Structures are given as C-alpha cells and as structure tokens.
Amino acid sequence: MFAAHVTVTVVAAFFTGSAAVTYLIGHDYPKAQADMKRVPRSWVPVLGLLLAAGSLGLVAGFFVPLLGTLAAAGLVLYFVGALVAHLRVGSRQLVGWAVFFSTVLAALAVNLAYHW
C-alpha cells in the first residue's frame, strides 16, 4: 500500500504542479481556457496559486498526513468547480479534466486508505 500511496501522490503532485506553473507563468492556454469558460483572466493567477498550494500540500502530506489529505480533498473540490465551469458554458471537452480529476481523486483515496 505504501508504494501505491507514494506513486499516486507523486503523480498527482506532478500533474497539478505542472498545471500551476502554466497558470503562473502567463502561458496562453490557461488564458484561452478562462476566456472560453467566461472566467475573468484576473482569476488565472489565483487558480494557479490554488493548484500550487494543492501540489505542495500533497508532497507535505508525506510528513504531515492530515495536510496531504486536506490538500487532496481541496484539489478534488477544485476540479469539481472546473467541471461546473465547463458545463456552465456547454463545453464537452472533458478529457483533460477527467485525467486531472481522476488523478487527484485517486490521491485522496490512497491517502485515506493508507493513513486513516
């Protein structure tokens, strides 16, 4: 169970950390996504910070298990919000969302199974 916990958590932290970097460096893709979902561009850095905090929280969870659990739960809620943003504008491009959501959901599941 330890190997699954470490593997899934590291993959989820890498995915969300990579997304955070694209949001924080001002890449065009997050801006285009914000425009498509009718989210103000001023939210893009805030969303990037939330992703970065979640990614760091997942890694910190190796040392403080409750922090990892809370970070994973927060990321699950973040991606539920992303789904709502997609559906609100009628977007059916959900493959990327599904990959991120399933990864952070798996991180939450293995975190709960391993620590609690």
PDB file of C-alpha atoms in Angstrom:
ATOM      1  CA  MET A   1       0.000   0.000   0.000  1.00  0.00           C
ATOM      2  CA  PHE A   2       2.932   2.319   0.697  1.00  0.00           C
ATOM      3  CA  ALA A   3       4.157   2.077  -2.910  1.00  0.00           C
ATOM      4  CA  ALA A   4       0.705   2.911  -4.281  1.00  0.00           C
ATOM      5  CA  HIS A   5       0.389   5.841  -1.900  1.00  0.00           C
ATOM      6  CA  VAL A   6       3.764   7.282  -2.907  1.00  0.00           C
ATOM      7  CA  THR A   7       3.290   6.677  -6.634  1.00  0.00           C
ATOM      8  CA  VAL A   8      -0.202   8.127  -6.923  1.00  0.00           C
ATOM      9  CA  THR A   9       0.635  11.090  -4.712  1.00  0.00           C
ATOM     10  CA  VAL A  10       3.786  11.945  -6.657  1.00  0.00           C
ATOM     11  CA  VAL A  11       1.949  11.678  -9.993  1.00  0.00           C
ATOM     12  CA  ALA A  12      -0.896  13.885  -8.727  1.00  0.00           C
ATOM     13  CA  ALA A  13       1.579  16.423  -7.316  1.00  0.00           C
ATOM     14  CA  PHE A  14       3.470  16.463 -10.618  1.00  0.00           C
ATOM     15  CA  PHE A  15       0.315  16.942 -12.715  1.00  0.00           C
ATOM     16  CA  THR A  16      -1.111  19.699 -10.546  1.00  0.00           C
ATOM     17  CA  GLY A  17       2.292  21.331 -10.122  1.00  0.00           C
ATOM     18  CA  SER A  18       2.809  21.391 -13.884  1.00  0.00           C
ATOM     19  CA  ALA A  19      -0.605  22.948 -14.376  1.00  0.00           C
ATOM     20  CA  ALA A  20       0.175  25.515 -11.672  1.00  0.00           C
ATOM     21  CA  VAL A  21       3.344  26.533 -13.486  1.00  0.00           C
ATOM     22  CA  THR A  22       1.475  27.102 -16.761  1.00  0.00           C
ATOM     23  CA  TYR A  23      -1.070  29.247 -14.928  1.00  0.00           C
ATOM     24  CA  LEU A  24       1.552  31.247 -13.044  1.00  0.00           C
ATOM     25  CA  ILE A  25       3.962  31.970 -15.922  1.00  0.00           C
ATOM     26  CA  GLY A  26       1.214  33.523 -18.010  1.00  0.00           C
ATOM     27  CA  HIS A  27       1.005  30.833 -20.683  1.00  0.00           C
ATOM     28  CA  ASP A  28      -1.667  31.410 -23.329  1.00  0.00           C
ATOM     29  CA  TYR A  29      -3.502  28.104 -22.749  1.00  0.00           C
ATOM     30  CA  PRO A  30      -4.928  28.936 -19.292  1.00  0.00           C
ATOM     31  CA  LYS A  31      -5.929  32.379 -20.572  1.00  0.00           C
ATOM     32  CA  ALA A  32      -7.748  30.848 -23.542  1.00  0.00           C
ATOM     33  CA  GLN A  33      -9.471  28.375 -21.230  1.00  0.00           C
ATOM     34  CA  ALA A  34     -10.534  31.195 -18.906  1.00  0.00           C
ATOM     35  CA  ASP A  35     -11.954  33.111 -21.865  1.00  0.00           C
ATOM     36  CA  MET A  36     -13.794  30.039 -23.146  1.00  0.00           C
ATOM     37  CA  LYS A  37     -15.307  29.391 -19.702  1.00  0.00           C
ATOM     38  CA  ARG A  38     -16.096  33.075 -19.221  1.00  0.00           C
ATOM     39  CA  VAL A  39     -13.910  33.288 -16.124  1.00  0.00           C
ATOM     40  CA  PRO A  40     -12.150  36.630 -15.569  1.00  0.00           C
ATOM     41  CA  ARG A  41      -8.477  36.495 -16.567  1.00  0.00           C
ATOM     42  CA  SER A  42      -7.651  38.023 -13.203  1.00  0.00           C
ATOM     43  CA  TRP A  43      -8.573  34.655 -11.673  1.00  0.00           C
ATOM     44  CA  VAL A  44      -5.893  32.769 -13.630  1.00  0.00           C
ATOM     45  CA  PRO A  45      -3.036  33.539 -11.191  1.00  0.00           C
ATOM     46  CA  VAL A  46      -5.299  32.768  -8.231  1.00  0.00           C
ATOM     47  CA  LEU A  47      -6.241  29.419  -9.745  1.00  0.00           C
ATOM     48  CA  GLY A  48      -2.546  28.764 -10.354  1.00  0.00           C
ATOM     49  CA  LEU A  49      -1.782  29.501  -6.709  1.00  0.00           C
ATOM     50  CA  LEU A  50      -4.519  27.108  -5.623  1.00  0.00           C
ATOM     51  CA  LEU A  51      -3.050  24.387  -7.820  1.00  0.00           C
ATOM     52  CA  ALA A  52       0.447  25.104  -6.490  1.00  0.00           C
ATOM     53  CA  ALA A  53      -0.769  25.013  -2.890  1.00  0.00           C
ATOM     54  CA  GLY A  54      -2.513  21.697  -3.541  1.00  0.00           C
ATOM     55  CA  SER A  55       0.577  20.232  -5.170  1.00  0.00           C
ATOM     56  CA  LEU A  56       2.825  21.323  -2.316  1.00  0.00           C
ATOM     57  CA  GLY A  57       0.248  20.087   0.183  1.00  0.00           C
ATOM     58  CA  LEU A  58       0.279  16.636  -1.397  1.00  0.00           C
ATOM     59  CA  VAL A  59       4.062  16.461  -1.005  1.00  0.00           C
ATOM     60  CA  ALA A  60       3.902  17.867   2.533  1.00  0.00           C
ATOM     61  CA  GLY A  61       1.432  15.089   3.303  1.00  0.00           C
ATOM     62  CA  PHE A  62       4.338  12.646   3.399  1.00  0.00           C
ATOM     63  CA  PHE A  63       5.433  14.418   6.576  1.00  0.00           C
ATOM     64  CA  VAL A  64       2.069  15.639   7.923  1.00  0.00           C
ATOM     65  CA  PRO A  65      -0.593  13.147   6.792  1.00  0.00           C
ATOM     66  CA  LEU A  66      -3.551  15.401   7.604  1.00  0.00           C
ATOM     67  CA  LEU A  67      -2.124  18.111   5.361  1.00  0.00           C
ATOM     68  CA  GLY A  68      -1.886  15.671   2.455  1.00  0.00           C
ATOM     69  CA  THR A  69      -5.463  14.547   2.975  1.00  0.00           C
ATOM     70  CA  LEU A  70      -6.723  18.123   3.107  1.00  0.00           C
ATOM     71  CA  ALA A  71      -4.712  19.066   0.010  1.00  0.00           C
ATOM     72  CA  ALA A  72      -6.107  16.120  -1.943  1.00  0.00           C
ATOM     73  CA  ALA A  73      -9.657  16.960  -0.834  1.00  0.00           C
ATOM     74  CA  GLY A  74      -9.118  20.588  -1.813  1.00  0.00           C
ATOM     75  CA  LEU A  75      -7.890  19.569  -5.255  1.00  0.00           C
ATOM     76  CA  VAL A  76     -10.916  17.318  -5.717  1.00  0.00           C
ATOM     77  CA  LEU A  77     -13.142  20.307  -4.929  1.00  0.00           C
ATOM     78  CA  TYR A  78     -11.077  22.495  -7.287  1.00  0.00           C
ATOM     79  CA  PHE A  79     -11.686  20.097 -10.159  1.00  0.00           C
ATOM     80  CA  VAL A  80     -15.371  19.743  -9.315  1.00  0.00           C
ATOM     81  CA  GLY A  81     -15.505  23.518  -9.722  1.00  0.00           C
ATOM     82  CA  ALA A  82     -13.675  23.171 -13.035  1.00  0.00           C
ATOM     83  CA  LEU A  83     -16.312  20.680 -14.194  1.00  0.00           C
ATOM     84  CA  VAL A  84     -19.056  23.129 -13.260  1.00  0.00           C
ATOM     85  CA  ALA A  85     -17.249  25.852 -15.248  1.00  0.00           C
ATOM     86  CA  HIS A  86     -17.059  23.537 -18.276  1.00  0.00           C
ATOM     87  CA  LEU A  87     -20.702  22.519 -18.106  1.00  0.00           C
ATOM     88  CA  ARG A  88     -21.899  26.067 -17.458  1.00  0.00           C
ATOM     89  CA  VAL A  89     -20.705  27.144 -20.919  1.00  0.00           C
ATOM     90  CA  GLY A  90     -21.655  23.897 -22.640  1.00  0.00           C
ATOM     91  CA  SER A  91     -18.099  22.655 -23.091  1.00  0.00           C
ATOM     92  CA  ARG A  92     -17.814  18.935 -23.649  1.00  0.00           C
ATOM     93  CA  GLN A  93     -14.003  18.922 -23.835  1.00  0.00           C
ATOM     94  CA  LEU A  94     -13.587  16.984 -20.610  1.00  0.00           C
ATOM     95  CA  VAL A  95     -10.711  14.589 -21.322  1.00  0.00           C
ATOM     96  CA  GLY A  96      -8.100  16.809 -19.671  1.00  0.00           C
ATOM     97  CA  TRP A  97     -10.419  17.472 -16.761  1.00  0.00           C
ATOM     98  CA  ALA A  98     -11.071  13.739 -16.344  1.00  0.00           C
ATOM     99  CA  VAL A  99      -7.342  12.963 -16.209  1.00  0.00           C
ATOM    100  CA  PHE A 100      -6.680  15.588 -13.541  1.00  0.00           C
ATOM    101  CA  PHE A 101      -9.808  14.754 -11.565  1.00  0.00           C
ATOM    102  CA  SER A 102      -9.207  11.006 -11.548  1.00  0.00           C
ATOM    103  CA  THR A 103      -5.594  11.565 -10.511  1.00  0.00           C
ATOM    104  CA  VAL A 104      -6.413  13.787  -7.532  1.00  0.00           C
ATOM    105  CA  LEU A 105      -9.357  11.576  -6.586  1.00  0.00           C
ATOM    106  CA  ALA A 106      -7.008   8.575  -6.575  1.00  0.00           C
ATOM    107  CA  ALA A 107      -4.562  10.564  -4.445  1.00  0.00           C
ATOM    108  CA  LEU A 108      -7.322  11.271  -1.953  1.00  0.00           C
ATOM    109  CA  ALA A 109      -8.406   7.625  -1.941  1.00  0.00           C
ATOM    110  CA  VAL A 110      -4.946   6.178  -1.369  1.00  0.00           C
ATOM    111  CA  ASN A 111      -4.181   8.856   1.198  1.00  0.00           C
ATOM    112  CA  LEU A 112      -7.297   7.954   3.165  1.00  0.00           C
ATOM    113  CA  ALA A 113      -6.688   4.228   2.795  1.00  0.00           C
ATOM    114  CA  TYR A 114      -3.045   4.472   3.854  1.00  0.00           C
ATOM    115  CA  HIS A 115      -3.346   6.896   6.777  1.00  0.00           C
ATOM    116  CA  TRP A 116      -6.826   6.516   8.147  1.00  0.00           C
TER     117      TRP A 116
END
